[in-house]
Short mmCIF file of C-alpha atoms (C1' of nucleotides) in Angstrom, two decimals:
data_model
loop_
_atom_site.label_atom_id
_atom_site.label_comp_id
_atom_site.label_asym_id
_atom_site.label_seq_id
_atom_site.Cartn_x
_atom_site.Cartn_y
_atom_site.Cartn_z
CA MET A 27 -0.02 -0.36 0.08
CA LYS A 28 0.91 3.70 -0.71
CA ILE A 29 1.72 5.63 2.62
CA PRO A 30 1.19 9.50 2.58
CA ARG A 31 4.23 11.04 2.80
CA PRO A 32 3.01 13.21 6.01
CA THR A 33 2.34 10.05 7.74
CA VAL A 34 5.72 9.23 7.17
CA LYS A 35 7.09 11.92 9.44
CA ARG A 36 4.28 11.81 12.05
CA LEU A 37 5.54 8.13 12.90
CA GLY A 38 8.95 9.65 14.11
CA LEU A 39 6.64 12.07 16.13
CA TYR A 40 4.96 9.43 17.50
CA TYR A 41 8.03 7.36 18.40
CA ARG A 42 8.94 10.21 20.31
CA CYS A 43 6.01 10.30 22.18
CA LEU A 44 6.01 6.91 23.08
CA SER A 45 9.30 6.97 24.42
CA ASN A 46 8.29 9.72 26.74
CA TYR A 47 5.23 7.88 27.89
CA ARG A 48 7.51 4.90 28.44
CA GLU A 49 10.16 6.68 30.51
CA ASP A 50 6.85 7.99 32.68
CA GLY A 51 6.09 4.55 33.54
CA VAL A 52 2.75 4.97 31.50
CA ASP A 53 1.83 2.02 30.09
CA PHE A 54 -1.49 2.89 28.07
CA VAL A 55 -2.42 5.34 26.13
CA SER A 56 -5.13 6.69 23.89
CA SER A 57 -4.90 8.19 20.51
CA GLN A 58 -6.42 11.40 22.33
CA ASP A 59 -3.43 11.48 24.80
CA ILE A 60 -1.01 11.64 21.83
CA ALA A 61 -3.10 13.95 19.44
CA GLU A 62 -2.98 16.22 22.41
CA LYS A 63 0.80 16.23 22.85
CA LEU A 64 1.42 16.44 19.34
CA ASN A 65 -1.22 18.98 18.61
CA ILE A 66 -2.88 16.84 16.05
CA LYS A 67 -6.51 15.33 15.75
CA PRO A 68 -6.87 12.16 17.42
CA SER A 69 -8.17 10.39 14.11
CA GLN A 70 -5.18 11.45 12.64
CA VAL A 71 -3.38 9.63 14.75
CA ARG A 72 -5.35 6.31 14.37
CA LYS A 73 -5.63 6.52 10.60
CA ASP A 74 -1.85 7.01 10.50
CA LEU A 75 -1.32 3.48 12.56
CA SER A 76 -4.00 2.00 10.49
CA TYR A 77 -1.77 1.90 7.30
CA PHE A 78 0.41 -0.58 9.27
CA GLY A 79 -1.85 -2.73 11.35
CA GLU A 80 -4.20 -2.91 13.96
CA PHE A 81 -2.01 -1.80 17.28
CA GLY A 82 -4.55 -0.80 19.33
CA LYS A 83 -7.36 -2.09 21.84
CA ARG A 84 -11.00 -0.70 21.59
CA GLY A 85 -11.99 1.01 25.01
CA LEU A 86 -8.61 0.74 25.95
CA GLY A 87 -5.81 2.62 24.21
CA TYR A 88 -2.15 1.33 22.52
CA ASP A 89 0.26 -0.55 24.82
CA VAL A 90 2.92 1.82 25.18
CA LYS A 91 5.88 -1.03 24.83
CA LYS A 92 3.94 -2.78 22.12
CA LEU A 93 3.33 0.09 19.64
CA LEU A 94 6.73 1.62 20.61
CA ASN A 95 8.22 -1.66 19.21
CA GLU A 96 5.93 -1.94 16.31
CA ILE A 97 6.56 1.98 14.82
CA ALA A 98 10.48 0.86 15.81
CA HIS A 99 10.21 -2.07 13.02
CA ILE A 100 8.38 0.26 11.07
CA ILE A 101 11.08 3.26 10.51
CA GLY A 102 13.71 0.88 10.92
CA VAL A 103 14.86 2.16 13.97
CA ASN A 104 15.18 -1.54 15.58
CA LYS A 105 18.83 -1.84 14.79
CA GLU A 106 21.38 0.61 15.25
CA TRP A 107 22.63 2.67 11.94
CA ASN A 108 26.16 3.67 11.32
CA VAL A 109 26.69 7.01 9.97
CA ALA A 110 29.11 9.15 8.12
CA ILE A 111 29.32 13.07 8.10
CA VAL A 112 31.15 14.85 5.44
CA GLY A 113 31.98 17.84 6.12
CA ALA A 114 34.08 18.57 9.60
CA GLY A 115 33.03 22.34 10.21
CA ASN A 116 31.11 23.49 12.79
CA LEU A 117 27.80 21.87 11.56
CA GLY A 118 29.41 18.68 10.91
CA SER A 119 31.06 18.77 14.13
CA ALA A 120 28.16 19.84 16.03
CA LEU A 121 25.95 16.80 14.09
CA THR A 122 28.84 14.14 15.78
CA SER A 123 28.32 15.13 19.40
CA TYR A 124 24.34 15.45 18.67
CA PRO A 125 22.64 13.61 21.56
CA GLY A 126 19.42 12.86 19.58
CA LEU A 127 21.12 10.81 17.18
CA SER A 128 23.11 8.84 19.42
CA LYS A 129 19.82 8.26 21.74
CA HIS A 130 17.88 7.07 18.68
CA LYS A 131 20.15 4.57 17.09
CA PHE A 132 21.95 6.69 14.71
CA ARG A 133 25.71 6.20 15.55
CA VAL A 134 28.15 8.69 14.00
CA VAL A 135 31.16 6.42 13.32
CA ALA A 136 33.23 8.63 10.64
CA LEU A 137 33.62 12.13 9.71
CA PHE A 138 35.21 12.90 6.38
CA ASP A 139 36.72 16.40 5.13
CA ASN A 140 38.90 17.22 2.32
CA ASN A 141 41.22 19.90 4.82
CA GLN A 142 44.57 17.91 5.37
CA GLN A 143 44.62 20.30 8.79
CA LYS A 144 41.97 17.92 9.84
CA ILE A 145 42.27 15.21 8.58
CA GLY A 146 43.57 12.28 11.19
CA LYS A 147 42.67 14.19 13.88
CA LYS A 148 39.44 13.72 15.96
CA VAL A 149 36.36 15.17 16.67
CA SER A 150 34.22 13.99 19.73
CA GLY A 151 36.23 10.99 19.89
CA ILE A 152 35.46 10.17 15.44
CA THR A 153 38.56 9.89 13.36
CA VAL A 154 38.30 12.61 10.55
CA TYR A 155 38.93 10.59 7.12
CA ASP A 156 39.86 11.90 3.89
CA ILE A 157 37.22 12.46 1.30
CA SER A 158 39.23 10.15 -1.06
CA ASP A 159 38.95 7.34 1.25
CA LEU A 160 34.92 7.53 1.32
CA GLU A 161 34.31 4.75 -0.44
CA ARG A 162 36.72 2.19 1.34
CA THR A 163 36.06 3.66 4.65
CA VAL A 164 31.95 3.13 3.99
CA ASN A 165 32.49 -0.61 3.15
CA GLU A 166 34.53 -1.04 6.13
CA LEU A 167 32.67 0.40 8.67
CA LYS A 168 29.64 -0.28 7.44
CA ILE A 169 28.28 3.00 7.04
CA GLU A 170 24.67 3.40 5.26
CA ILE A 171 23.63 6.92 6.04
CA GLY A 172 25.77 9.82 4.56
CA VAL A 173 25.09 13.45 5.66
CA ILE A 174 25.78 16.29 3.79
CA ALA A 175 27.55 19.33 5.72
CA VAL A 176 29.47 21.04 3.65
CA PRO A 177 29.32 24.07 1.87
CA GLU A 178 26.68 25.05 -0.92
CA PHE A 179 28.92 24.69 -3.66
CA ALA A 180 30.40 21.40 -2.83
CA ALA A 181 27.13 19.35 -2.03
CA GLN A 182 26.35 17.89 -5.33
CA HIS A 183 29.52 16.61 -5.56
CA VAL A 184 29.67 15.05 -2.08
CA ALA A 185 26.16 13.35 -3.11
CA GLU A 186 27.52 11.79 -6.11
CA LEU A 187 30.78 10.55 -3.95
CA LEU A 188 28.44 9.14 -1.00
CA GLU A 189 26.15 7.20 -3.93
CA LYS A 190 29.14 6.14 -5.65
CA SER A 191 30.75 4.47 -2.58
CA GLY A 192 27.40 2.77 -1.74
CA ILE A 193 25.43 4.40 0.65
CA LYS A 194 21.27 4.06 0.96
CA GLY A 195 20.41 7.43 2.13
CA ILE A 196 21.30 11.07 2.45
CA VAL A 197 20.32 13.85 5.28
CA ASN A 198 21.26 16.97 3.67
CA PHE A 199 21.95 19.99 5.32
CA ALA A 200 23.21 22.35 2.11
CA PRO A 201 20.78 24.62 0.82
CA VAL A 202 20.67 22.43 -2.67
CA ARG A 203 18.21 20.18 -4.39
CA LEU A 204 20.29 17.35 -4.85
CA ARG A 205 20.26 14.72 -7.59
CA THR A 206 20.71 11.52 -6.89
CA ASN A 207 19.01 8.16 -6.84
CA VAL A 208 19.38 7.15 -3.27
CA PRO A 209 16.86 8.62 -0.92
CA VAL A 210 17.40 12.34 0.60
CA GLU A 211 16.13 13.97 3.34
CA ASP A 212 16.52 17.82 3.50
CA VAL A 213 17.19 19.70 6.28
CA ASP A 214 17.00 23.14 4.91
CA ILE A 215 17.74 25.61 8.10
CA THR A 216 17.77 28.80 6.27
CA LEU A 217 14.74 27.95 4.67
CA SER A 218 13.05 27.93 8.19
CA PHE A 219 14.82 31.29 8.95
CA GLU A 220 13.01 32.57 5.89
CA THR A 221 9.61 30.90 6.92
CA ILE A 222 9.53 32.01 10.26
CA ALA A 223 10.22 35.58 8.92
CA TYR A 224 7.24 35.23 6.56
CA ASN A 225 4.81 34.33 9.69
CA VAL A 226 6.36 36.84 11.88
CA VAL A 227 5.67 39.75 8.86
CA LYS A 228 1.91 38.00 8.35
CA LYS A 229 1.16 38.24 11.95
CA SER A 230 2.10 41.48 12.26
CA SER A 231 0.30 43.07 9.47
CA LEU A 232 -3.01 40.62 10.16
CA ASP A 233 -2.42 42.41 14.39
CA LEU A 234 -2.71 45.92 12.56
CA LEU A 235 -5.12 45.36 10.71
CA ASP A 236 -8.07 43.54 11.76
CA THR A 237 -10.52 44.53 9.56
CA SER A 238 -7.81 42.40 7.12
CA ASN A 239 -8.68 41.72 3.49
CA ASP A 240 -5.91 39.85 2.36
CA MET B 20 -5.97 35.34 0.69
CA LYS B 21 -5.08 32.48 2.51
CA ILE B 22 -1.61 31.26 0.86
CA PRO B 23 -0.86 27.05 0.83
CA ARG B 24 1.51 26.35 3.86
CA PRO B 25 3.78 24.99 1.19
CA THR B 26 3.54 27.66 -0.99
CA VAL B 27 5.07 29.63 1.40
CA LYS B 28 7.98 27.32 1.77
CA ARG B 29 8.97 27.39 -1.49
CA LEU B 30 9.10 30.97 -1.97
CA GLY B 31 12.65 30.79 0.21
CA LEU B 32 13.51 28.43 -2.47
CA TYR B 33 12.54 30.48 -5.09
CA TYR B 34 14.55 32.69 -3.56
CA ARG B 35 17.66 31.34 -3.12
CA CYS B 36 17.58 29.97 -7.09
CA LEU B 37 16.95 33.45 -8.31
CA SER B 38 20.03 34.56 -6.11
CA ASN B 39 22.16 32.30 -7.81
CA TYR B 40 20.67 33.30 -11.24
CA ARG B 41 21.74 37.06 -10.37
CA GLU B 42 25.04 35.92 -8.96
CA ASP B 43 25.78 33.84 -12.62
CA GLY B 44 24.33 37.36 -14.43
CA VAL B 45 21.25 35.88 -15.28
CA ASP B 46 18.79 38.42 -16.02
CA PHE B 47 15.54 37.02 -16.76
CA VAL B 48 14.37 32.92 -16.51
CA SER B 49 10.78 31.10 -17.04
CA SER B 50 8.95 29.35 -14.58
CA GLN B 51 10.43 26.09 -16.52
CA ASP B 52 14.25 27.42 -15.68
CA ILE B 53 13.36 27.68 -12.01
CA ALA B 54 11.32 24.27 -11.77
CA GLU B 55 13.63 22.11 -13.23
CA LYS B 56 16.35 23.31 -10.25
CA LEU B 57 14.16 22.57 -8.01
CA ASN B 58 12.75 19.43 -9.27
CA ILE B 59 9.05 20.79 -9.54
CA LYS B 60 6.51 21.66 -12.27
CA PRO B 61 6.69 25.08 -13.51
CA SER B 62 3.20 25.17 -13.13
CA GLN B 63 3.75 25.20 -9.73
CA VAL B 64 6.00 27.89 -9.95
CA ARG B 65 3.79 30.09 -11.84
CA LYS B 66 0.56 29.32 -9.40
CA ASP B 67 2.80 30.09 -6.31
CA LEU B 68 3.94 33.27 -7.19
CA SER B 69 0.11 34.27 -9.09
CA TYR B 70 -0.82 34.34 -5.22
CA PHE B 71 1.42 37.37 -4.43
CA GLY B 72 0.46 39.34 -8.05
CA GLU B 73 1.64 39.19 -11.50
CA PHE B 74 5.47 39.22 -11.74
CA GLY B 75 6.27 37.88 -15.09
CA LYS B 76 6.04 39.20 -18.38
CA ARG B 77 4.53 36.86 -21.24
CA GLY B 78 6.84 35.42 -23.43
CA LEU B 79 9.48 36.23 -21.95
CA GLY B 80 9.47 35.17 -18.53
CA TYR B 81 10.47 36.82 -15.20
CA ASP B 82 13.01 39.63 -14.79
CA VAL B 83 15.36 37.99 -12.08
CA LYS B 84 16.17 41.25 -9.93
CA LYS B 85 12.79 42.49 -9.92
CA LEU B 86 11.50 39.11 -9.06
CA LEU B 87 14.11 38.69 -6.33
CA ASN B 88 13.15 41.81 -4.95
CA GLU B 89 9.65 40.97 -4.57
CA ILE B 90 9.80 37.64 -2.94
CA ALA B 91 12.42 39.56 -0.79
CA HIS B 92 9.67 41.77 0.41
CA ILE B 93 6.96 39.22 0.50
CA ILE B 94 9.26 36.77 3.14
CA GLY B 95 10.08 39.80 5.35
CA VAL B 96 13.66 39.55 3.94
CA ASN B 97 14.27 42.95 2.28
CA LYS B 98 15.35 43.80 5.92
CA GLU B 99 17.81 42.77 8.43
CA TRP B 100 16.53 39.86 11.51
CA ASN B 101 18.63 40.45 14.35
CA VAL B 102 18.41 36.73 15.68
CA ALA B 103 19.47 35.59 19.34
CA ILE B 104 20.30 31.53 20.19
CA VAL B 105 19.47 30.01 23.32
CA GLY B 106 21.97 27.38 24.18
CA ALA B 107 25.59 28.14 23.65
CA GLY B 108 26.26 24.25 23.27
CA ASN B 109 27.40 22.67 20.37
CA LEU B 110 24.33 23.38 17.65
CA GLY B 111 23.91 26.72 19.00
CA SER B 112 28.00 27.64 18.72
CA ALA B 113 27.90 25.77 14.85
CA LEU B 114 24.88 28.13 14.25
CA THR B 115 26.03 31.34 15.47
CA SER B 116 28.89 30.94 12.59
CA TYR B 117 26.55 29.45 9.67
CA PRO B 118 27.31 31.24 6.71
CA GLY B 119 23.78 30.31 5.37
CA LEU B 120 22.09 32.52 7.73
CA SER B 121 24.12 36.13 7.78
CA LYS B 122 24.10 35.65 3.79
CA HIS B 123 20.44 35.85 4.06
CA LYS B 124 19.60 38.90 6.06
CA PHE B 125 19.70 36.86 9.29
CA ARG B 126 22.07 38.29 12.21
CA VAL B 127 23.04 36.54 15.12
CA VAL B 128 23.77 39.50 17.94
CA ALA B 129 23.31 37.49 21.32
CA LEU B 130 23.79 33.74 22.59
CA PHE B 131 22.21 33.02 25.93
CA ASP B 132 22.71 30.31 28.26
CA ASN B 133 22.47 29.29 31.92
CA ASN B 134 26.01 27.56 32.19
CA GLN B 135 28.36 30.14 34.19
CA GLN B 136 31.38 28.87 32.57
CA LYS B 137 29.94 30.07 29.36
CA ILE B 138 28.39 33.58 30.32
CA GLY B 139 30.53 36.54 29.40
CA LYS B 140 32.71 34.78 26.67
CA LYS B 141 32.32 34.88 22.99
CA VAL B 142 31.64 32.34 20.49
CA SER B 143 32.57 33.62 16.88
CA GLY B 144 32.66 37.20 18.12
CA ILE B 145 29.38 36.83 19.73
CA THR B 146 29.03 36.93 23.77
CA VAL B 147 27.15 34.63 25.67
CA TYR B 148 24.34 36.41 28.00
CA ASP B 149 22.87 34.90 30.84
CA ILE B 150 19.75 34.14 30.45
CA SER B 151 17.94 35.87 32.91
CA ASP B 152 19.17 38.52 31.24
CA LEU B 153 17.14 37.70 28.01
CA GLU B 154 14.44 40.28 28.18
CA ARG B 155 16.72 43.22 28.88
CA THR B 156 19.03 42.30 26.03
CA VAL B 157 15.84 41.32 23.04
CA ASN B 158 15.05 44.67 23.71
CA GLU B 159 18.44 46.44 24.13
CA LEU B 160 19.56 44.92 21.20
CA LYS B 161 16.17 44.83 19.11
CA ILE B 162 15.93 41.05 18.48
CA GLU B 163 13.33 39.87 16.94
CA ILE B 164 13.63 35.93 15.90
CA GLY B 165 14.91 33.58 18.96
CA VAL B 166 16.37 30.23 18.25
CA ILE B 167 15.92 27.45 20.69
CA ALA B 168 19.04 24.86 20.77
CA VAL B 169 18.65 23.60 24.28
CA PRO B 170 17.99 19.97 25.16
CA GLU B 171 14.98 18.71 25.03
CA PHE B 172 13.60 18.74 28.66
CA ALA B 173 14.47 22.75 28.77
CA ALA B 174 12.69 23.79 25.53
CA GLN B 175 8.94 24.14 26.46
CA HIS B 176 10.54 26.76 29.17
CA VAL B 177 12.85 28.46 27.05
CA ALA B 178 9.77 28.93 24.43
CA GLU B 179 8.12 30.90 27.35
CA LEU B 180 10.91 33.16 28.04
CA LEU B 181 11.25 34.04 24.51
CA GLU B 182 7.46 34.89 24.23
CA LYS B 183 7.34 36.93 27.61
CA SER B 184 10.92 38.78 26.35
CA GLY B 185 8.69 40.02 23.73
CA ILE B 186 10.32 38.34 20.49
CA LYS B 187 8.25 37.89 17.69
CA GLY B 188 9.14 33.99 16.13
CA ILE B 189 11.06 31.19 17.21
CA VAL B 190 13.18 28.68 15.34
CA ASN B 191 13.33 25.44 17.46
CA PHE B 192 16.01 23.02 17.07
CA ALA B 193 14.20 20.93 19.98
CA PRO B 194 12.89 17.43 19.48
CA VAL B 195 9.15 19.12 21.00
CA ARG B 196 6.31 20.29 20.24
CA LEU B 197 5.90 23.76 21.73
CA ARG B 198 3.07 25.53 23.22
CA THR B 199 3.02 29.35 22.16
CA ASN B 200 1.28 32.21 21.02
CA VAL B 201 4.02 33.33 18.78
CA PRO B 202 4.86 31.69 15.24
CA VAL B 203 6.99 28.52 15.41
CA GLU B 204 9.27 26.94 13.07
CA ASP B 205 10.68 23.50 13.89
CA VAL B 206 14.17 22.30 12.66
CA ASP B 207 13.61 18.31 13.67
CA ILE B 208 17.21 16.84 12.37
CA THR B 209 16.23 13.32 14.61
CA LEU B 210 13.01 13.01 12.57
CA SER B 211 15.00 13.51 9.24
CA PHE B 212 17.03 10.73 9.90
CA GLU B 213 14.01 8.76 11.10
CA THR B 214 12.63 9.45 7.98
CA ILE B 215 15.43 8.74 5.63
CA ALA B 216 15.44 5.20 7.76
CA TYR B 217 12.31 4.47 7.14
CA ASN B 218 12.70 5.29 3.22
CA VAL B 219 16.20 3.46 3.00
CA VAL B 220 14.56 0.20 4.58
CA LYS B 221 11.63 0.66 2.10
CA LYS B 222 13.57 0.89 -0.78
CA SER B 223 15.63 -2.10 -0.20
CA SER B 224 12.78 -4.35 0.44
CA LEU B 225 11.02 -3.31 -2.87
CA ASP B 226 14.40 -3.52 -4.47
CA LEU B 227 14.36 -7.48 -3.41
CA LEU B 228 10.77 -7.93 -4.01
CA ASP B 229 9.99 -6.75 -7.84
CA THR B 230 6.75 -8.78 -7.29
CA SER B 231 5.80 -6.56 -4.26
CA ASN B 232 2.35 -6.05 -3.06
CA ASP B 233 3.01 -3.92 0.19
"C1'" DG C 26 -23.90 -10.86 33.61
"C1'" DT C 27 -25.83 -6.63 31.92
"C1'" DA C 28 -25.26 -1.57 31.37
"C1'" DG C 29 -22.88 2.00 30.29
"C1'" DA C 30 -18.41 4.38 29.11
"C1'" DA C 31 -14.18 4.76 26.70
"C1'" DT C 32 -11.45 3.99 22.89
"C1'" DT C 33 -10.03 1.90 18.49
"C1'" DG C 34 -10.74 0.93 13.00
"C1'" DT C 35 -12.32 2.85 8.70
"C1'" DG C 36 -15.73 3.94 4.78
"C1'" DA C 37 -17.34 8.49 3.37
"C1'" DA C 38 -16.70 13.33 2.94
"C1'" DT C 39 -13.94 17.33 3.22
"C1'" DA C 40 -10.49 20.20 2.45
"C1'" DA C 41 -6.16 21.05 0.60
"C1'" DC C 42 -2.72 21.07 -2.77
"C1'" DA C 43 -0.81 20.18 -7.33
"C1'" DT C 44 -1.50 19.96 -12.64
"C1'" DC C 45 -3.61 20.30 -16.89
"C1'" DA C 46 -4.98 22.80 -20.40
"C1'" DC C 47 -5.80 26.98 -22.40
"C1'" DT C 48 -6.03 31.85 -23.29
"C1'" DA C 49 -3.55 36.57 -23.29
"C1'" DA C 50 0.53 38.83 -23.96
"C1'" DC C 51 4.76 39.94 -25.69
"C1'" DA C 52 9.22 38.77 -28.96
"C1'" DT C 53 11.17 37.71 -33.17
"C1'" DC C 54 12.48 37.04 -37.51
"C1'" DA C 55 11.32 37.02 -42.62
"C1'" DT D 10 3.63 43.25 -40.80
"C1'" DG D 11 2.20 39.19 -40.16
"C1'" DA D 12 3.40 34.70 -38.81
"C1'" DT D 13 5.17 31.65 -35.23
"C1'" DG D 14 6.85 30.60 -31.07
"C1'" DT D 15 7.44 31.46 -26.28
"C1'" DT D 16 6.01 32.18 -21.72
"C1'" DA D 17 2.97 33.76 -17.77
"C1'" DG D 18 -1.45 33.76 -15.68
"C1'" DT D 19 -5.65 31.15 -14.55
"C1'" DG D 20 -10.06 28.26 -14.39
"C1'" DA D 21 -10.94 23.47 -14.37
"C1'" DT D 22 -9.75 19.45 -12.75
"C1'" DG D 23 -7.48 15.42 -10.91
"C1'" DT D 24 -5.13 13.95 -6.53
"C1'" DT D 25 -3.41 13.53 -1.99
"C1'" DA D 26 -4.93 14.18 2.92
"C1'" DT D 27 -7.30 15.19 6.70
"C1'" DT D 28 -11.07 14.82 9.16
"C1'" DC D 29 -15.98 13.09 10.36
"C1'" DA D 30 -19.30 9.60 11.90
"C1'" DC D 31 -20.17 5.71 13.84
"C1'" DA D 32 -20.26 0.89 13.91
"C1'" DA D 33 -17.51 -2.82 17.04
"C1'" DT D 34 -14.91 -3.94 20.59
"C1'" DT D 35 -13.57 -4.10 24.97
"C1'" DC D 36 -13.19 -2.61 30.06
"C1'" DT D 37 -15.51 -1.33 34.40
"C1'" DA D 38 -18.79 -1.03 38.08
"C1'" DC D 39 -22.25 -2.79 40.43
#
DNA sequence: GTAGAATTGTGAATAACATCACTAACATCA
DNA sequence: TGATGTTAGTGATGTTATTCACAATTCTAC
């Protein structure tokens, strides 16, 4: 069956939400509980989950641990993923020690750069390799996910290197649309600032002009 | 008029795309040119722009500089935005020197933290203030956008402080849904990794099983 | 064990968004 | 100058995503 893209995005949210419930020692939750936390409709939660199976008990809700396990399987975080970050600059370094990744089964095992000054050094305990060693290292360390944390002009080139090295998926922090055959997920920081700027401007013009017609 | 959310997101993409064209000395572009770069349909580009006015010339296309200027006005980057980053950890520090921001009219003018060791020091030339000075500094430096780069557990609290300090919009890097009255834009790094994991798993199961029924 | 309350799962209805297909406008060149 | 080619703008149409509304199931209390 075809799964709506927004549904896939929300699975991650459910996963985190349920993790929190489990940490709090909660055993059962309703679609309404989840929906309130995430600021969406309960019917959305139920519909999303229903694409993958019947995980709940009518009258009772969802068994937190069981559902967590199901979602982990669906989004593939029931196993560890080895991650390589290309670009050992500020952003790449920050990601290397980002707690959100290690906490959720994403293990950064290598950094890559083309700056000879950086190569061989360690960042948060992770070795910086020469970008020309990409293919060999990806194979040796069984790396499946690549992260692009290089400047815009180098991003497409790096994407092609990653693809050629046999990587399975890319998380791209550079502000370009990559052309590849492997799945790409864009994290567009600048775009988020521009979006918030738009919303701030819009909100203040609405606040001024209550008799709005725009 | 009500502008579709996806359209707003794409405005930022158009803006960047046109900036590149301008840097390359291109004077006129067609909706098709833009669409190819961004991997979308030309009709999408035209429809999006049409929400805001008639910026093109039939038979010729769009004047790059003129359209750039129009979009800059629409998304509000015709002026500089002062930005404060809360959380002077790895991520906050990386954002402080992120070139994509300064390049596009977002100026980081202050960092905030609650760690006494960091307060008073500078990161990439930007002073780290005590979080308790937030309200005063936001007013003094005319800060309009706040960035949340603190751990999950502190995010909601920081959001409330930011709101109280009079900030107009928030870019949130913590993996929580914030409850505020100011516009929030989430940059959910972990979620992107989970999404890519899902897509990798899906793709490899499809590759294996060509006679798929899922 | 039965009534009543809670909650899921899901077809149907609605809403949001993307694309098509056509007209109007402009440019170029013979 | 008229014929031809290009491209924007836009109502109509198609597609995707969300929400509703209700039957089916389970729990709780007495």
